[in-house]
Tab-separated table of C-alpha atoms in Angstrom:
chain	number	residue	atom	x	y	z
A	9	UNK	CA	64.100	81.356	-181.570
A	10	UNK	CA	64.737	83.948	-179.384
A	11	UNK	CA	67.691	86.845	-179.671
A	12	UNK	CA	68.775	86.367	-176.096
A	13	UNK	CA	69.272	82.598	-176.915
A	14	UNK	CA	70.840	82.955	-179.580
A	15	UNK	CA	73.202	85.916	-178.299
A	16	UNK	CA	74.050	83.043	-175.586
A	17	UNK	CA	74.843	80.202	-178.058
A	18	UNK	CA	77.174	83.248	-180.333
A	19	UNK	CA	78.698	85.055	-177.764
A	20	UNK	CA	78.760	88.084	-175.769
A	21	UNK	CA	80.299	91.247	-177.907
A	22	UNK	CA	84.576	91.510	-176.346
A	23	UNK	CA	84.093	95.761	-176.880
A	24	UNK	CA	82.358	98.856	-175.816
A	25	UNK	CA	79.356	99.539	-177.461
A	26	UNK	CA	78.799	102.279	-179.616
A	27	UNK	CA	77.893	105.026	-178.469
A	28	UNK	CA	74.668	107.238	-180.215
A	29	UNK	CA	72.575	108.969	-177.656
A	30	UNK	CA	69.267	108.262	-179.757
A	31	UNK	CA	67.372	105.515	-181.022
A	32	UNK	CA	68.914	104.039	-184.304
A	33	UNK	CA	66.727	104.778	-187.590
A	34	UNK	CA	66.615	102.288	-189.347
A	35	UNK	CA	66.149	101.843	-192.980
A	36	UNK	CA	65.212	98.541	-195.416
A	37	UNK	CA	67.246	95.572	-194.012
A	38	UNK	CA	67.342	94.038	-197.442
A	39	UNK	CA	68.156	95.180	-201.354
A	40	UNK	CA	65.191	94.857	-202.945
A	41	UNK	CA	61.578	96.989	-203.289
A	42	UNK	CA	58.438	96.412	-201.483
A	43	UNK	CA	55.895	95.809	-203.652
A	44	UNK	CA	57.862	95.223	-206.779
A	45	UNK	CA	60.904	92.614	-205.448
A	46	UNK	CA	59.472	91.805	-202.620
A	47	UNK	CA	56.728	92.491	-199.482
A	48	UNK	CA	56.718	91.886	-195.661
A	49	UNK	CA	54.564	88.941	-195.035
A	50	UNK	CA	54.626	88.955	-190.960
A	51	UNK	CA	55.161	90.960	-188.405
A	52	UNK	CA	56.410	91.095	-184.485
A	53	UNK	CA	53.186	89.929	-182.633
A	54	UNK	CA	51.783	92.235	-180.414
A	55	UNK	CA	48.878	89.561	-179.308
A	56	UNK	CA	50.901	88.653	-175.800
A	57	UNK	CA	48.175	84.942	-175.190
A	58	UNK	CA	48.100	82.113	-177.894
A	59	UNK	CA	47.004	83.751	-180.846
A	60	UNK	CA	48.475	86.502	-183.320
A	61	UNK	CA	48.311	89.921	-183.954
A	62	UNK	CA	50.534	92.859	-185.599
A	63	UNK	CA	51.135	96.193	-184.834
A	64	UNK	CA	47.749	97.815	-185.759
A	65	UNK	CA	45.465	94.139	-185.206
A	66	UNK	CA	45.329	92.892	-188.044
A	67	UNK	CA	46.151	88.908	-188.856
A	68	UNK	CA	50.252	89.337	-190.721
A	69	UNK	CA	51.995	87.886	-187.611
A	70	UNK	CA	52.358	83.889	-186.444
A	71	UNK	CA	51.556	82.697	-182.652
A	72	UNK	CA	54.971	84.487	-180.193
A	73	UNK	CA	56.510	85.884	-183.485
A	74	UNK	CA	59.818	88.048	-182.402
A	75	UNK	CA	60.184	90.259	-185.910
A	76	UNK	CA	59.838	91.147	-189.297
A	77	UNK	CA	59.504	88.889	-191.960
A	78	UNK	CA	61.359	90.367	-195.253
A	79	UNK	CA	60.252	87.891	-198.246
A	80	UNK	CA	60.665	87.172	-201.550
A	81	UNK	CA	58.833	85.495	-203.961
A	82	UNK	CA	60.368	82.730	-205.227
A	83	UNK	CA	63.132	81.170	-204.705
A	84	UNK	CA	65.077	81.804	-208.205
A	85	UNK	CA	64.700	85.381	-207.368
A	86	UNK	CA	67.398	83.821	-203.325
A	87	UNK	CA	69.352	82.238	-206.208
A	88	UNK	CA	70.070	84.871	-207.772
A	89	UNK	CA	71.585	86.159	-205.131
A	90	UNK	CA	69.995	89.165	-203.031
A	91	UNK	CA	71.547	91.620	-200.384
A	92	UNK	CA	71.091	91.472	-196.113
A	93	UNK	CA	71.925	95.223	-195.809
A	94	UNK	CA	72.487	97.084	-191.914
A	95	UNK	CA	69.460	98.657	-190.677
A	96	UNK	CA	71.514	101.706	-189.520
A	97	UNK	CA	74.727	102.098	-188.490
A	98	UNK	CA	76.618	99.925	-185.634
A	99	UNK	CA	79.317	97.033	-184.842
A	100	UNK	CA	79.079	93.685	-185.740
A	101	UNK	CA	78.362	92.326	-181.654
A	102	UNK	CA	78.024	88.216	-183.333
A	103	UNK	CA	77.431	86.354	-186.102
A	104	UNK	CA	76.798	83.370	-187.307
A	105	UNK	CA	77.670	80.599	-191.129
A	106	UNK	CA	77.816	77.342	-191.731
A	107	UNK	CA	74.286	76.370	-191.684
A	108	UNK	CA	73.145	74.562	-195.094
A	109	UNK	CA	70.300	76.122	-196.962
A	110	UNK	CA	67.305	74.124	-196.197
A	111	UNK	CA	63.541	74.304	-196.072
A	112	UNK	CA	62.617	73.342	-192.283
A	113	UNK	CA	60.431	69.716	-192.672
A	114	UNK	CA	58.823	68.403	-189.047
A	115	UNK	CA	62.528	65.672	-189.399
A	116	UNK	CA	64.411	68.107	-189.899
A	117	UNK	CA	62.911	70.788	-187.179
A	118	UNK	CA	64.789	68.975	-184.014
A	119	UNK	CA	67.999	69.508	-185.975
A	120	UNK	CA	68.547	72.844	-185.718
A	121	UNK	CA	66.775	73.532	-182.477
A	122	UNK	CA	68.927	75.928	-180.303
A	123	UNK	CA	69.225	77.494	-184.207
A	124	UNK	CA	66.809	78.057	-185.137
A	125	UNK	CA	67.737	82.014	-186.204
A	126	UNK	CA	69.932	80.190	-189.173
A	127	UNK	CA	72.949	82.041	-190.156
A	128	UNK	CA	72.764	85.427	-188.569
A	129	UNK	CA	74.824	88.663	-187.678
A	130	UNK	CA	74.280	91.175	-185.212
A	131	UNK	CA	74.656	94.972	-185.046
A	132	UNK	CA	75.088	97.036	-181.693
A	133	UNK	CA	73.323	100.555	-182.385
A	134	UNK	CA	74.898	101.495	-179.075
A	135	UNK	CA	72.639	102.370	-175.759
A	136	UNK	CA	71.285	98.884	-175.596
A	137	UNK	CA	69.988	99.030	-178.971
A	138	UNK	CA	70.443	95.724	-181.103
A	139	UNK	CA	68.905	94.496	-184.169
A	140	UNK	CA	68.790	90.904	-185.387
A	141	UNK	CA	69.434	88.928	-189.139
A	142	UNK	CA	67.977	85.961	-189.502
A	143	UNK	CA	67.905	82.870	-192.067
A	144	UNK	CA	70.896	84.450	-194.451
A	145	UNK	CA	72.396	81.840	-196.915
A	146	UNK	CA	75.105	79.826	-196.329
A	147	UNK	CA	78.964	81.148	-197.539
A	148	UNK	CA	77.853	85.021	-197.680
A	149	UNK	CA	78.025	86.878	-194.558
A	150	UNK	CA	80.862	90.035	-196.167
A	151	UNK	CA	81.312	90.983	-192.567
A	152	UNK	CA	83.181	89.685	-188.438
A	153	UNK	CA	83.255	90.305	-185.405
A	154	UNK	CA	83.654	94.039	-184.004
A	155	UNK	CA	83.302	95.573	-188.278
A	156	UNK	CA	82.131	99.020	-188.165
A	157	UNK	CA	79.333	99.105	-190.680
A	158	UNK	CA	76.957	102.552	-192.104
A	159	UNK	CA	72.833	101.900	-192.496
A	160	UNK	CA	72.808	100.210	-195.728
A	161	UNK	CA	76.566	97.827	-195.744
A	162	UNK	CA	76.298	94.336	-197.248
A	163	UNK	CA	75.781	91.592	-194.555
A	164	UNK	CA	75.036	88.842	-196.579
A	165	UNK	CA	72.790	87.186	-198.673
A	166	UNK	CA	69.078	86.318	-198.280
A	167	UNK	CA	68.934	82.614	-197.727
A	168	UNK	CA	67.243	79.413	-196.306
A	169	UNK	CA	68.945	78.698	-193.342
A	170	UNK	CA	67.210	78.011	-190.057
A	171	UNK	CA	64.259	77.956	-188.664
A	172	UNK	CA	62.267	78.643	-192.477
A	173	UNK	CA	60.673	77.296	-195.685
A	174	UNK	CA	60.993	80.360	-197.583
A	175	UNK	CA	63.883	82.788	-198.454
A	176	UNK	CA	63.050	86.302	-196.139
A	177	UNK	CA	64.638	88.051	-193.791
A	178	UNK	CA	63.801	88.052	-190.671
A	179	UNK	CA	64.802	91.402	-188.612
A	180	UNK	CA	64.285	91.558	-184.825
A	181	UNK	CA	64.984	94.561	-182.906
A	182	UNK	CA	65.824	94.151	-179.602
A	183	UNK	CA	66.649	97.378	-176.674
A	184	UNK	CA	68.303	96.013	-173.231
A	185	UNK	CA	67.328	92.237	-174.478
A	186	UNK	CA	63.913	93.286	-175.048
A	187	UNK	CA	61.311	92.765	-178.002
A	188	UNK	CA	60.704	95.887	-180.096
A	189	UNK	CA	58.956	96.152	-182.355
A	190	UNK	CA	60.048	99.153	-184.638
A	191	UNK	CA	56.487	100.252	-186.195
A	192	UNK	CA	55.087	100.712	-182.576
A	193	UNK	CA	58.305	100.883	-180.590
A	194	UNK	CA	56.033	102.473	-177.451
A	195	UNK	CA	54.975	99.124	-176.475
A	196	UNK	CA	50.966	99.495	-176.837
A	197	UNK	CA	49.527	96.292	-178.435
A	198	UNK	CA	47.854	97.548	-181.643
A	199	UNK	CA	45.538	99.847	-182.982
A	200	UNK	CA	45.990	102.675	-185.733
A	201	UNK	CA	48.831	102.824	-187.230
A	202	UNK	CA	51.363	105.276	-185.416
A	203	UNK	CA	54.010	107.243	-186.789
A	204	UNK	CA	57.052	105.808	-188.352
A	205	UNK	CA	57.878	104.518	-185.095
A	206	UNK	CA	62.082	102.931	-185.733
A	207	UNK	CA	61.799	104.042	-189.445
A	208	UNK	CA	63.026	106.839	-191.396
A	209	UNK	CA	60.203	105.718	-193.851
A	210	UNK	CA	57.763	103.288	-191.774
A	211	UNK	CA	56.804	100.744	-195.277
A	212	UNK	CA	53.584	100.686	-195.888
A	213	UNK	CA	50.886	98.283	-194.082
A	214	UNK	CA	48.393	97.139	-196.268
A	215	UNK	CA	45.655	94.280	-194.613
A	216	UNK	CA	45.858	91.862	-197.609
A	217	UNK	CA	47.464	88.605	-197.441
A	218	UNK	CA	48.213	85.259	-198.088
A	219	UNK	CA	47.476	82.386	-195.224
A	220	UNK	CA	48.655	79.799	-198.075
A	221	UNK	CA	49.014	77.553	-200.481
A	222	UNK	CA	48.881	74.122	-201.825
A	223	UNK	CA	48.764	71.403	-203.648
A	224	UNK	CA	45.555	69.023	-203.889
A	225	UNK	CA	44.011	66.676	-206.209
A	226	UNK	CA	40.793	67.981	-206.660
A	227	UNK	CA	38.977	71.089	-206.207
A	228	UNK	CA	39.271	71.440	-202.356
A	229	UNK	CA	36.514	73.252	-199.616
A	230	UNK	CA	37.030	76.334	-198.118
A	231	UNK	CA	36.651	74.707	-195.021
A	232	UNK	CA	39.579	71.948	-195.579
A	233	UNK	CA	41.779	74.182	-197.315
A	234	UNK	CA	40.913	76.598	-193.603
A	235	UNK	CA	41.862	72.876	-191.482
A	236	UNK	CA	45.059	71.957	-194.216
A	237	UNK	CA	42.706	69.342	-194.926
A	238	UNK	CA	43.133	69.834	-198.334
A	239	UNK	CA	47.130	69.732	-198.791
A	240	UNK	CA	48.775	66.994	-200.374
A	241	UNK	CA	51.929	66.148	-200.881
A	242	UNK	CA	52.934	63.044	-202.649
A	243	UNK	CA	50.582	61.857	-204.798
A	244	UNK	CA	50.484	59.511	-208.128
A	245	UNK	CA	50.839	60.205	-211.322
A	246	UNK	CA	47.084	59.532	-212.916
A	247	UNK	CA	45.982	61.852	-210.292
A	248	UNK	CA	44.940	65.631	-210.900
A	249	UNK	CA	47.510	68.107	-209.799
A	250	UNK	CA	45.056	71.551	-208.635
A	251	UNK	CA	47.545	74.782	-206.713
A	252	UNK	CA	45.019	76.297	-204.818
A	253	UNK	CA	45.612	80.166	-202.883
A	254	UNK	CA	43.766	81.040	-199.356
A	255	UNK	CA	43.587	84.720	-199.469
A	256	UNK	CA	42.104	87.478	-197.304
A	257	UNK	CA	40.838	91.118	-196.556
A	258	UNK	CA	41.281	91.167	-200.589
A	259	UNK	CA	40.343	94.185	-202.739
A	260	UNK	CA	37.978	94.385	-205.789
A	261	UNK	CA	40.545	93.842	-208.415
A	262	UNK	CA	43.691	92.320	-206.993
A	263	UNK	CA	44.539	89.563	-209.153
A	264	UNK	CA	45.408	85.594	-207.575
A	265	UNK	CA	48.251	84.130	-210.022
A	266	UNK	CA	48.367	80.899	-210.068
A	267	UNK	CA	51.336	79.194	-211.338
A	268	UNK	CA	52.665	75.196	-211.317
A	269	UNK	CA	55.658	73.534	-213.164
A	270	UNK	CA	57.737	70.382	-212.721
A	271	UNK	CA	60.356	68.636	-214.020
A	272	UNK	CA	59.382	68.741	-217.526
A	273	UNK	CA	58.688	72.988	-217.052
A	274	UNK	CA	56.292	74.990	-216.905
A	275	UNK	CA	52.244	72.729	-216.481
A	276	UNK	CA	50.053	76.032	-216.311
A	277	UNK	CA	49.363	78.944	-215.625
A	278	UNK	CA	45.928	81.389	-215.191
A	279	UNK	CA	45.764	84.703	-213.703
A	280	UNK	CA	42.139	85.587	-211.513
A	281	UNK	CA	40.775	88.754	-210.731
A	282	UNK	CA	38.800	88.906	-208.133
A	283	UNK	CA	35.942	91.158	-208.197
A	284	UNK	CA	33.644	90.808	-205.228
A	285	UNK	CA	35.659	89.416	-202.864
A	286	UNK	CA	35.034	88.463	-199.641
A	287	UNK	CA	37.400	88.977	-196.337
A	288	UNK	CA	38.164	85.302	-196.586
A	289	UNK	CA	39.024	83.533	-199.927
A	290	UNK	CA	39.954	80.940	-202.031
A	291	UNK	CA	41.332	79.946	-205.442
A	292	UNK	CA	42.407	77.121	-207.604
A	293	UNK	CA	43.244	75.677	-210.478
A	294	UNK	CA	45.046	72.897	-212.278
A	295	UNK	CA	44.428	70.394	-214.627
A	296	UNK	CA	44.621	66.131	-215.142
A	297	UNK	CA	47.123	64.263	-215.496
A	298	UNK	CA	48.271	63.860	-219.046
A	299	UNK	CA	48.137	60.563	-221.768
A	300	UNK	CA	50.747	58.625	-220.041
A	301	UNK	CA	50.919	60.640	-216.509
A	302	UNK	CA	52.759	63.004	-215.064
A	303	UNK	CA	55.924	62.142	-214.802
A	304	UNK	CA	58.061	61.607	-211.002
A	305	UNK	CA	59.604	64.267	-209.501
A	306	UNK	CA	58.735	67.388	-207.918
A	307	UNK	CA	56.539	70.013	-208.302
A	308	UNK	CA	56.541	73.462	-207.074
A	309	UNK	CA	53.868	75.755	-207.473
A	310	UNK	CA	53.501	79.696	-206.071
A	311	UNK	CA	50.505	82.270	-205.935
A	312	UNK	CA	50.867	85.192	-206.275
A	313	UNK	CA	48.535	88.237	-205.136
A	314	UNK	CA	48.817	92.033	-206.459
A	315	UNK	CA	47.064	95.359	-206.546
A	316	UNK	CA	47.730	96.418	-209.759
A	317	UNK	CA	51.247	95.860	-210.049
A	318	UNK	CA	51.832	95.996	-206.945
A	319	UNK	CA	53.083	92.836	-205.560
A	320	UNK	CA	51.732	92.244	-201.637
A	321	UNK	CA	52.011	88.263	-201.481
A	322	UNK	CA	53.688	85.621	-202.272
A	323	UNK	CA	53.037	81.179	-200.731
A	324	UNK	CA	54.385	78.604	-202.826
A	325	UNK	CA	53.871	74.560	-202.238
A	326	UNK	CA	55.246	71.511	-203.043
A	327	UNK	CA	54.420	67.824	-204.549
A	328	UNK	CA	56.375	65.292	-205.436
A	329	UNK	CA	54.939	62.267	-207.849
A	330	UNK	CA	56.339	59.398	-207.290
A	331	UNK	CA	56.592	56.666	-210.127
C-alpha cells in the first residue's frame, strides 16, 4: 500500500511538525539482533518498471516494494512478543489498531483493501521526513497521536496484520510524501553499496536468501519449484509429506535446515550442508506416511538458511491433511 493512501485513510496530523535541521539518522526499528533473532528479507524495489532489484541490484526485493522488511524466524517468536521501536526521534502523526493478526490469503485480500499496512504507526521527524511502521500486532500499540518519542522507544509489537503472511515489521521512509530508500537516499537506482545512507550504522547486506519454501507430496523438480507447480496445500493421510526450500546465491558450507511439525508434534528435522552451491538451488526432505496415515490437521514447515551461526533467511509453508 502506498504511504500516501495510508495517511489519507487515518488522517493528517493536526499539529506543527517537529523541527530538525538534519535528516533522521535511523536505528533498527525492532528489538532483535540481526543474524540471530531476525533478518532483513526485502528492501525497497529499486527497479522503476516490472521486476525488482534491491539497492545493490540484488534479488532481495519484490515488485514495487516500498520499504524494508525485518522478519522474525518463526510465529513462535512473534507470539513471545517482539517490540517495534521508533527508528528516530519524532512525534506520532497517525496510527491504526484493531486489525486481526491473520495471514493474508487470496480469499481475504479484498477484505483488507485500503488497509494493507495493517496496524501501524506513522512518525513525523520534521522537515518533511516521516517513517511508517506496518503489520503490528492487534491491540499492542503503546503510543498515542501527538506523543513525542525518542529513538528506541517502543511503539507496539511485531504482528501479522494487513497484507502479510509472515511476522515482520515493514519500515517505509518518506521525504515530502515520496518513498526514500534509507540505504540509498540519493535516489540512485542501484549499484555498489554506498555509505550508511540514513542509518547511524547501516545493517550489513548479503545477496544470499530464500525465494520460497513449500510442501509437496514427492521430491519435486527445480522447474516445478521455480514455477510454483510443486506447491501442495491440501493432501490426504496416505501421501508423503515433503518440504522444500529454494535458495539463491548461497555460499559453500551454508546450511539449510528443514523442519516440519503437525498435530502430533515434530515429524522431521534435517540439516543439509551446501558443499558446492549453484546460483539457484533447492533441497527437499520428507517422510512417507506412517502406519494408519497422517493425523488430520494443519502442518507447518520451516526452512532456515544459515552461514555458520548467522541467520540469513527463513521461510515457512503450511499444508492441511484432510480426513
